[in-house]
């Protein structure tokens, strides 16, 4: 779950021939994609929790006490996670901006 | 990104125990009903298949009623304990996730 | 489903057992009643219970309805009255016998005790449901 920069790679002694295509390393999701996913998940959990709470309040028998409690807690945890990520990203941005080049 | 898999499993266990209590309460309600055989709820296949079945281990009385009060009360008590335990486990799982989500705060 | 179904089931049991208790009490109170409005001695009553699928309750995951109980009928026992020789009694017949109700006090006491025991068990089941619901309310605290 922590925000990690990719490791710094050294430069090859002899540059590869221009005709050769440089091999492309396996890439996971970008930071932007991860962010979007996390916030999207938080929104979904929030919607599910509100939905469960409303149905429970209306007396819908298909929503039990533990269902609505768990839904509410999931929304809370995922929102907290998203907020933490956001704060970390802002912190990292500020650090980056202060780096002497 | 948070993994709620364990919590979901605990949640479905809570649902099972709640339904089982309803079935066992039905046995208590029918303590004196002639011909009534006690029912129970069972989970199979790693928690996926839930079946209601007649309790074959019960003994029959003269009017065909096979409910034994002590047996049912014992089951109800065990079931309640499991429900409470699962509920507590959910709280602890959530506490861990909340801690991790706050990055150690 | 939540606990509403389980509590309705328990409530049906409590109601049925209370009826059994009332009928046993009525039988006991009228054990010596030789004259009723319909004429003749008091007839012992008995409660016939029947398991019933409660409407409005949720089913289990595999589609089974939960069964409560209801009083199918309060039947009058048509067994012959107990005849006692007492020629001086105002209700004595030509042979000097008085017809007493076919009530066996011991049997009625046993019914009261079993009804009472079943009632307590029903209360325990209902309290357990409440207890479980409160455990669920504590999730996340």
GROMACS .gro file of C-alpha atoms in nm:
model
  347
    1UNK     CA    1   0.000   0.000   0.000
    2UNK     CA    2   0.293   0.252   0.035
    3UNK     CA    3   0.382   0.498  -0.237
    4UNK     CA    4   0.717   0.396  -0.387
    5UNK     CA    5   0.917   0.558  -0.667
    6UNK     CA    6   1.062   0.319  -0.928
    7UNK     CA    7   1.432   0.234  -0.868
    8UNK     CA    8   1.697   0.445  -1.048
    9UNK     CA    9   1.854   0.255  -1.340
   10UNK     CA   10   2.219   0.301  -1.447
   11UNK     CA   11   2.313   0.392  -1.804
   12UNK     CA   12   2.462   0.111  -2.016
   13UNK     CA   13   2.836   0.151  -2.104
   14UNK     CA   14   2.774   0.092  -2.471
   15UNK     CA   15   2.447   0.234  -2.590
   16UNK     CA   16   2.234  -0.017  -2.779
   17UNK     CA   17   2.244   0.004  -3.156
   18UNK     CA   18   2.000   0.246  -3.299
   19UNK     CA   19   1.849  -0.021  -3.520
   20UNK     CA   20   1.770  -0.240  -3.220
   21UNK     CA   21   1.451  -0.168  -3.045
   22UNK     CA   22   1.509  -0.121  -2.672
   23UNK     CA   23   1.322  -0.384  -2.471
   24UNK     CA   24   1.023  -0.237  -2.284
   25UNK     CA   25   1.007  -0.338  -1.918
   26UNK     CA   26   0.685  -0.479  -1.770
   27UNK     CA   27   0.481  -0.190  -1.641
   28UNK     CA   28   0.217  -0.206  -1.372
   29UNK     CA   29  -0.059   0.049  -1.337
   30UNK     CA   30   0.056   0.407  -1.331
   31UNK     CA   31   0.019   0.616  -1.018
   32UNK     CA   32  -0.267   0.801  -1.180
   33UNK     CA   33  -0.453   0.478  -1.254
   34UNK     CA   34  -0.407   0.355  -0.900
   35UNK     CA   35  -0.541   0.681  -0.761
   36UNK     CA   36  -0.843   0.675  -0.984
   37UNK     CA   37  -0.917   0.315  -0.886
   38UNK     CA   38  -0.885   0.382  -0.514
   39UNK     CA   39  -1.113   0.686  -0.523
   40UNK     CA   40  -1.359   0.506  -0.745
   41UNK     CA   41  -1.367   0.215  -0.499
   42UNK     CA   42  -1.420   0.454  -0.210
   43UNK     CA   43  -1.714   0.611  -0.396
   44UNK     CA   44  -1.863   0.266  -0.466
   45UNK     CA   45  -1.833   0.155  -0.105
   46UNK     CA   46  -1.986   0.485   0.007
   47UNK     CA   47  -2.280   0.436  -0.229
   48UNK     CA   48  -2.327   0.075  -0.114
   49UNK     CA   49  -2.323   0.184   0.251
   50UNK     CA   50  -2.580   0.459   0.194
   51UNK     CA   51  -2.798   0.220   0.000
   52UNK     CA   52  -2.782  -0.042   0.272
   53UNK     CA   53  -2.852   0.216   0.543
   54UNK     CA   54  -3.155   0.351   0.356
   55UNK     CA   55  -3.299   0.008   0.294
   56UNK     CA   56  -3.240  -0.086   0.656
   57UNK     CA   57  -3.408   0.230   0.779
   58UNK     CA   58  -3.705   0.156   0.554
   59UNK     CA   59  -3.736  -0.184   0.723
   60UNK     CA   60  -3.621  -0.393   0.429
   61UNK     CA   61  -3.584  -0.743   0.580
   62UNK     CA   62  -3.310  -0.840   0.336
   63UNK     CA   63  -3.066  -0.602   0.504
   64UNK     CA   64  -2.954  -0.731   0.842
   65UNK     CA   65  -2.779  -0.545   1.118
   66UNK     CA   66  -2.438  -0.689   1.044
   67UNK     CA   67  -2.476  -0.628   0.671
   68UNK     CA   68  -2.539  -0.259   0.720
   69UNK     CA   69  -2.265  -0.225   0.986
   70UNK     CA   70  -2.006  -0.397   0.767
   71UNK     CA   71  -2.103  -0.190   0.462
   72UNK     CA   72  -2.064   0.128   0.664
   73UNK     CA   73  -1.725   0.023   0.800
   74UNK     CA   74  -1.598  -0.073   0.454
   75UNK     CA   75  -1.692   0.272   0.326
   76UNK     CA   76  -1.514   0.432   0.619
   77UNK     CA   77  -1.193   0.232   0.573
   78UNK     CA   78  -1.174   0.280   0.197
   79UNK     CA   79  -1.233   0.652   0.232
   80UNK     CA   80  -0.961   0.672   0.494
   81UNK     CA   81  -0.725   0.487   0.263
   82UNK     CA   82  -0.804   0.716  -0.028
   83UNK     CA   83  -0.749   1.022   0.188
   84UNK     CA   84  -0.415   0.888   0.311
   85UNK     CA   85  -0.301   0.823  -0.046
   86UNK     CA   86  -0.403   1.174  -0.145
   87UNK     CA   87  -0.210   1.326   0.145
   88UNK     CA   88   0.098   1.116   0.068
   89UNK     CA   89   0.086   1.220  -0.297
   90UNK     CA   90   0.066   1.587  -0.202
   91UNK     CA   91   0.356   1.540   0.043
   92UNK     CA   92   0.565   1.371  -0.225
   93UNK     CA   93   0.484   1.648  -0.472
   94UNK     CA   94   0.597   1.915  -0.225
   95UNK     CA   95   0.920   1.724  -0.156
   96UNK     CA   96   0.984   1.691  -0.524
   97UNK     CA   97   0.928   2.061  -0.579
   98UNK     CA   98   1.180   2.144  -0.307
   99UNK     CA   99   1.453   1.919  -0.447
  100UNK     CA  100   1.760   2.114  -0.555
  101UNK     CA  101   1.834   2.027  -0.917
  102UNK     CA  102  -0.752  -0.159  -0.303
  103UNK     CA  103  -0.814  -0.264   0.054
  104UNK     CA  104  -0.878  -0.636   0.072
  105UNK     CA  105  -1.216  -0.700   0.230
  106UNK     CA  106  -1.214  -1.070   0.146
  107UNK     CA  107  -1.181  -1.194   0.503
  108UNK     CA  108  -1.448  -0.956   0.624
  109UNK     CA  109  -1.684  -1.072   0.351
  110UNK     CA  110  -1.632  -1.432   0.458
  111UNK     CA  111  -1.695  -1.344   0.820
  112UNK     CA  112  -2.006  -1.157   0.707
  113UNK     CA  113  -2.145  -1.461   0.533
  114UNK     CA  114  -2.069  -1.669   0.843
  115UNK     CA  115  -2.270  -1.417   1.045
  116UNK     CA  116  -2.560  -1.458   0.803
  117UNK     CA  117  -2.541  -1.836   0.839
  118UNK     CA  118  -2.548  -1.825   1.218
  119UNK     CA  119  -2.837  -1.580   1.215
  120UNK     CA  120  -3.042  -1.809   0.991
  121UNK     CA  121  -2.947  -2.111   1.199
  122UNK     CA  122  -3.080  -1.935   1.508
  123UNK     CA  123  -3.417  -1.887   1.334
  124UNK     CA  124  -3.432  -2.258   1.254
  125UNK     CA  125  -3.337  -2.360   1.610
  126UNK     CA  126  -3.591  -2.112   1.751
  127UNK     CA  127  -3.848  -2.296   1.540
  128UNK     CA  128  -3.753  -2.620   1.716
  129UNK     CA  129  -3.808  -2.457   2.055
  130UNK     CA  130  -4.144  -2.315   1.943
  131UNK     CA  131  -4.246  -2.668   1.838
  132UNK     CA  132  -4.130  -2.830   2.160
  133UNK     CA  133  -4.473  -2.980   2.220
  134UNK     CA  134  -4.603  -3.017   1.865
  135UNK     CA  135  -4.700  -3.379   1.792
  136UNK     CA  136  -4.500  -3.539   1.514
  137UNK     CA  137  -4.253  -3.253   1.480
  138UNK     CA  138  -3.893  -3.343   1.399
  139UNK     CA  139  -3.625  -3.085   1.479
  140UNK     CA  140  -3.454  -2.904   1.192
  141UNK     CA  141  -3.102  -2.769   1.165
  142UNK     CA  142  -2.893  -2.570   0.920
  143UNK     CA  143  -2.565  -2.687   0.779
  144UNK     CA  144  -2.284  -2.534   0.574
  145UNK     CA  145  -2.098  -2.743   0.321
  146UNK     CA  146  -1.833  -2.696   0.056
  147UNK     CA  147  -1.636  -2.435   0.236
  148UNK     CA  148  -1.935  -2.229   0.332
  149UNK     CA  149  -2.105  -2.214  -0.005
  150UNK     CA  150  -2.391  -2.460   0.023
  151UNK     CA  151  -2.639  -2.411   0.304
  152UNK     CA  152  -2.894  -2.682   0.365
  153UNK     CA  153  -3.181  -2.721   0.604
  154UNK     CA  154  -3.206  -3.076   0.722
  155UNK     CA  155  -3.387  -3.288   0.973
  156UNK     CA  156  -3.183  -3.371   1.278
  157UNK     CA  157  -3.151  -3.747   1.266
  158UNK     CA  158  -2.979  -3.766   1.602
  159UNK     CA  159  -3.289  -3.673   1.798
  160UNK     CA  160  -3.500  -3.918   1.995
  161UNK     CA  161  -3.871  -3.957   1.948
  162UNK     CA  162  -4.134  -3.926   2.217
  163UNK     CA  163  -4.469  -4.109   2.230
  164UNK     CA  164  -4.656  -3.850   2.022
  165UNK     CA  165  -4.395  -3.842   1.746
  166UNK     CA  166  -4.234  -3.520   1.866
  167UNK     CA  167  -3.855  -3.558   1.855
  168UNK     CA  168  -3.740  -3.229   2.003
  169UNK     CA  169  -3.514  -3.250   2.305
  170UNK     CA  170  -3.510  -2.923   2.493
  171UNK     CA  171  -3.157  -2.950   2.633
  172UNK     CA  172  -3.011  -3.043   2.296
  173UNK     CA  173  -3.173  -2.747   2.126
  174UNK     CA  174  -3.072  -2.504   2.399
  175UNK     CA  175  -2.713  -2.628   2.375
  176UNK     CA  176  -2.713  -2.573   1.999
  177UNK     CA  177  -2.862  -2.227   2.040
  178UNK     CA  178  -2.597  -2.135   2.292
  179UNK     CA  179  -2.310  -2.261   2.077
  180UNK     CA  180  -2.453  -2.082   1.776
  181UNK     CA  181  -2.482  -1.757   1.968
  182UNK     CA  182  -2.121  -1.783   2.084
  183UNK     CA  183  -2.003  -1.833   1.728
  184UNK     CA  184  -2.204  -1.535   1.611
  185UNK     CA  185  -2.053  -1.315   1.881
  186UNK     CA  186  -1.703  -1.444   1.802
  187UNK     CA  187  -1.739  -1.379   1.430
  188UNK     CA  188  -1.872  -1.035   1.504
  189UNK     CA  189  -1.571  -0.958   1.722
  190UNK     CA  190  -1.336  -1.088   1.452
  191UNK     CA  191  -1.490  -0.850   1.201
  192UNK     CA  192  -1.424  -0.562   1.437
  193UNK     CA  193  -1.060  -0.667   1.475
  194UNK     CA  194  -1.009  -0.708   1.102
  195UNK     CA  195  -1.153  -0.363   1.050
  196UNK     CA  196  -0.923  -0.221   1.315
  197UNK     CA  197  -0.621  -0.360   1.131
  198UNK     CA  198  -0.738  -0.230   0.795
  199UNK     CA  199  -0.816   0.109   0.944
  200UNK     CA  200  -0.466   0.125   1.090
  201UNK     CA  201  -0.309   0.034   0.759
  202UNK     CA  202  -0.536   0.275   0.571
  203UNK     CA  203  -0.417   0.555   0.795
  204UNK     CA  204  -0.059   0.448   0.730
  205UNK     CA  205   0.018   0.365   1.088
  206UNK     CA  206  -0.174   0.642   1.260
  207UNK     CA  207  -3.379  -1.189   0.720
  208UNK     CA  208  -3.235  -1.026   1.028
  209UNK     CA  209  -3.357  -1.139   1.364
  210UNK     CA  210  -3.715  -1.043   1.311
  211UNK     CA  211  -3.800  -1.385   1.169
  212UNK     CA  212  -3.642  -1.570   1.461
  213UNK     CA  213  -3.825  -1.349   1.710
  214UNK     CA  214  -4.158  -1.403   1.540
  215UNK     CA  215  -4.100  -1.777   1.557
  216UNK     CA  216  -4.023  -1.754   1.929
  217UNK     CA  217  -4.328  -1.532   1.984
  218UNK     CA  218  -4.552  -1.791   1.821
  219UNK     CA  219  -4.416  -2.053   2.060
  220UNK     CA  220  -4.475  -1.831   2.362
  221UNK     CA  221  -4.833  -1.765   2.257
  222UNK     CA  222  -4.903  -2.135   2.203
  223UNK     CA  223  -4.757  -2.237   2.537
  224UNK     CA  224  -4.949  -1.965   2.716
  225UNK     CA  225  -5.269  -2.105   2.564
  226UNK     CA  226  -5.176  -2.451   2.688
  227UNK     CA  227  -5.116  -2.305   3.032
  228UNK     CA  228  -5.452  -2.127   3.033
  229UNK     CA  229  -5.637  -2.438   2.921
  230UNK     CA  230  -5.468  -2.652   3.187
  231UNK     CA  231  -5.555  -2.389   3.449
  232UNK     CA  232  -5.914  -2.384   3.328
  233UNK     CA  233  -5.933  -2.763   3.346
  234UNK     CA  234  -5.793  -2.762   3.699
  235UNK     CA  235  -6.027  -2.486   3.813
  236UNK     CA  236  -6.326  -2.678   3.675
  237UNK     CA  237  -6.220  -3.023   3.793
  238UNK     CA  238  -6.524  -3.043   4.020
  239UNK     CA  239  -6.776  -2.856   3.806
  240UNK     CA  240  -7.075  -3.086   3.775
  241UNK     CA  241  -7.306  -2.836   3.609
  242UNK     CA  242  -7.233  -2.622   3.305
  243UNK     CA  243  -7.451  -2.390   3.094
  244UNK     CA  244  -7.483  -2.659   2.827
  245UNK     CA  245  -7.592  -2.906   3.091
  246UNK     CA  246  -7.381  -3.191   3.219
  247UNK     CA  247  -7.038  -3.177   3.378
  248UNK     CA  248  -6.746  -2.970   3.252
  249UNK     CA  249  -6.566  -3.134   2.960
  250UNK     CA  250  -6.189  -3.137   2.974
  251UNK     CA  251  -6.028  -2.925   2.701
  252UNK     CA  252  -5.701  -3.001   2.528
  253UNK     CA  253  -5.485  -2.791   2.299
  254UNK     CA  254  -5.380  -2.930   1.963
  255UNK     CA  255  -5.059  -2.769   1.835
  256UNK     CA  256  -4.947  -2.758   1.474
  257UNK     CA  257  -4.624  -2.636   1.320
  258UNK     CA  258  -4.680  -2.365   1.063
  259UNK     CA  259  -4.467  -2.170   0.817
  260UNK     CA  260  -4.493  -1.813   0.933
  261UNK     CA  261  -4.595  -1.572   0.659
  262UNK     CA  262  -4.397  -1.255   0.624
  263UNK     CA  263  -4.077  -1.410   0.754
  264UNK     CA  264  -3.770  -1.444   0.538
  265UNK     CA  265  -3.652  -1.781   0.414
  266UNK     CA  266  -3.311  -1.935   0.470
  267UNK     CA  267  -3.042  -1.916   0.203
  268UNK     CA  268  -3.157  -2.249   0.057
  269UNK     CA  269  -3.516  -2.136   0.039
  270UNK     CA  270  -3.664  -2.308   0.345
  271UNK     CA  271  -3.922  -2.119   0.544
  272UNK     CA  272  -3.883  -2.119   0.919
  273UNK     CA  273  -4.157  -2.297   1.111
  274UNK     CA  274  -4.338  -2.148   1.405
  275UNK     CA  275  -4.630  -2.305   1.587
  276UNK     CA  276  -4.997  -2.229   1.618
  277UNK     CA  277  -5.291  -2.362   1.813
  278UNK     CA  278  -5.483  -2.566   1.560
  279UNK     CA  279  -5.780  -2.607   1.789
  280UNK     CA  280  -5.886  -2.629   2.151
  281UNK     CA  281  -6.065  -2.960   2.146
  282UNK     CA  282  -6.321  -3.077   2.398
  283UNK     CA  283  -6.246  -3.419   2.536
  284UNK     CA  284  -6.553  -3.633   2.475
  285UNK     CA  285  -6.449  -3.915   2.704
  286UNK     CA  286  -6.714  -4.034   2.943
  287UNK     CA  287  -6.745  -3.832   3.265
  288UNK     CA  288  -6.619  -3.976   3.589
  289UNK     CA  289  -6.912  -4.119   3.787
  290UNK     CA  290  -6.907  -4.097   4.163
  291UNK     CA  291  -7.158  -4.250   4.397
  292UNK     CA  292  -7.309  -3.968   4.603
  293UNK     CA  293  -7.691  -4.001   4.637
  294UNK     CA  294  -7.719  -3.692   4.858
  295UNK     CA  295  -7.571  -3.464   4.587
  296UNK     CA  296  -7.824  -3.231   4.416
  297UNK     CA  297  -7.700  -3.345   4.071
  298UNK     CA  298  -7.717  -3.716   4.152
  299UNK     CA  299  -7.898  -3.918   3.888
  300UNK     CA  300  -8.161  -4.187   3.947
  301UNK     CA  301  -7.892  -4.441   4.043
  302UNK     CA  302  -7.733  -4.196   4.290
  303UNK     CA  303  -7.430  -4.126   4.073
  304UNK     CA  304  -7.293  -3.779   4.007
  305UNK     CA  305  -7.113  -3.708   3.679
  306UNK     CA  306  -6.784  -3.532   3.744
  307UNK     CA  307  -6.557  -3.386   3.476
  308UNK     CA  308  -6.307  -3.619   3.311
  309UNK     CA  309  -6.022  -3.405   3.441
  310UNK     CA  310  -5.718  -3.571   3.591
  311UNK     CA  311  -5.550  -3.307   3.810
  312UNK     CA  312  -5.212  -3.480   3.788
  313UNK     CA  313  -5.223  -3.472   3.409
  314UNK     CA  314  -5.319  -3.105   3.412
  315UNK     CA  315  -5.034  -3.019   3.649
  316UNK     CA  316  -4.788  -3.199   3.421
  317UNK     CA  317  -4.923  -3.001   3.125
  318UNK     CA  318  -4.880  -2.678   3.318
  319UNK     CA  319  -4.523  -2.766   3.406
  320UNK     CA  320  -4.425  -2.862   3.053
  321UNK     CA  321  -4.596  -2.553   2.914
  322UNK     CA  322  -4.412  -2.340   3.166
  323UNK     CA  323  -4.080  -2.502   3.079
  324UNK     CA  324  -4.139  -2.455   2.708
  325UNK     CA  325  -4.235  -2.094   2.771
  326UNK     CA  326  -3.907  -2.029   2.951
  327UNK     CA  327  -3.716  -2.192   2.669
  328UNK     CA  328  -3.893  -1.963   2.422
  329UNK     CA  329  -3.796  -1.661   2.628
  330UNK     CA  330  -3.434  -1.783   2.625
  331UNK     CA  331  -3.443  -1.818   2.247
  332UNK     CA  332  -3.582  -1.469   2.207
  333UNK     CA  333  -3.324  -1.318   2.445
  334UNK     CA  334  -3.052  -1.493   2.249
  335UNK     CA  335  -3.172  -1.329   1.927
  336UNK     CA  336  -3.161  -0.989   2.096
  337UNK     CA  337  -2.814  -1.067   2.230
  338UNK     CA  338  -2.688  -1.161   1.884
  339UNK     CA  339  -2.831  -0.845   1.732
  340UNK     CA  340  -2.646  -0.642   1.993
  341UNK     CA  341  -2.321  -0.819   1.906
  342UNK     CA  342  -2.373  -0.709   1.547
  343UNK     CA  343  -2.433  -0.351   1.658
  344UNK     CA  344  -2.089  -0.359   1.818
  345UNK     CA  345  -1.911  -0.419   1.487
  346UNK     CA  346  -1.644  -0.159   1.430
  347UNK     CA  347  -1.653  -0.015   1.781
   0.00000   0.00000   0.00000
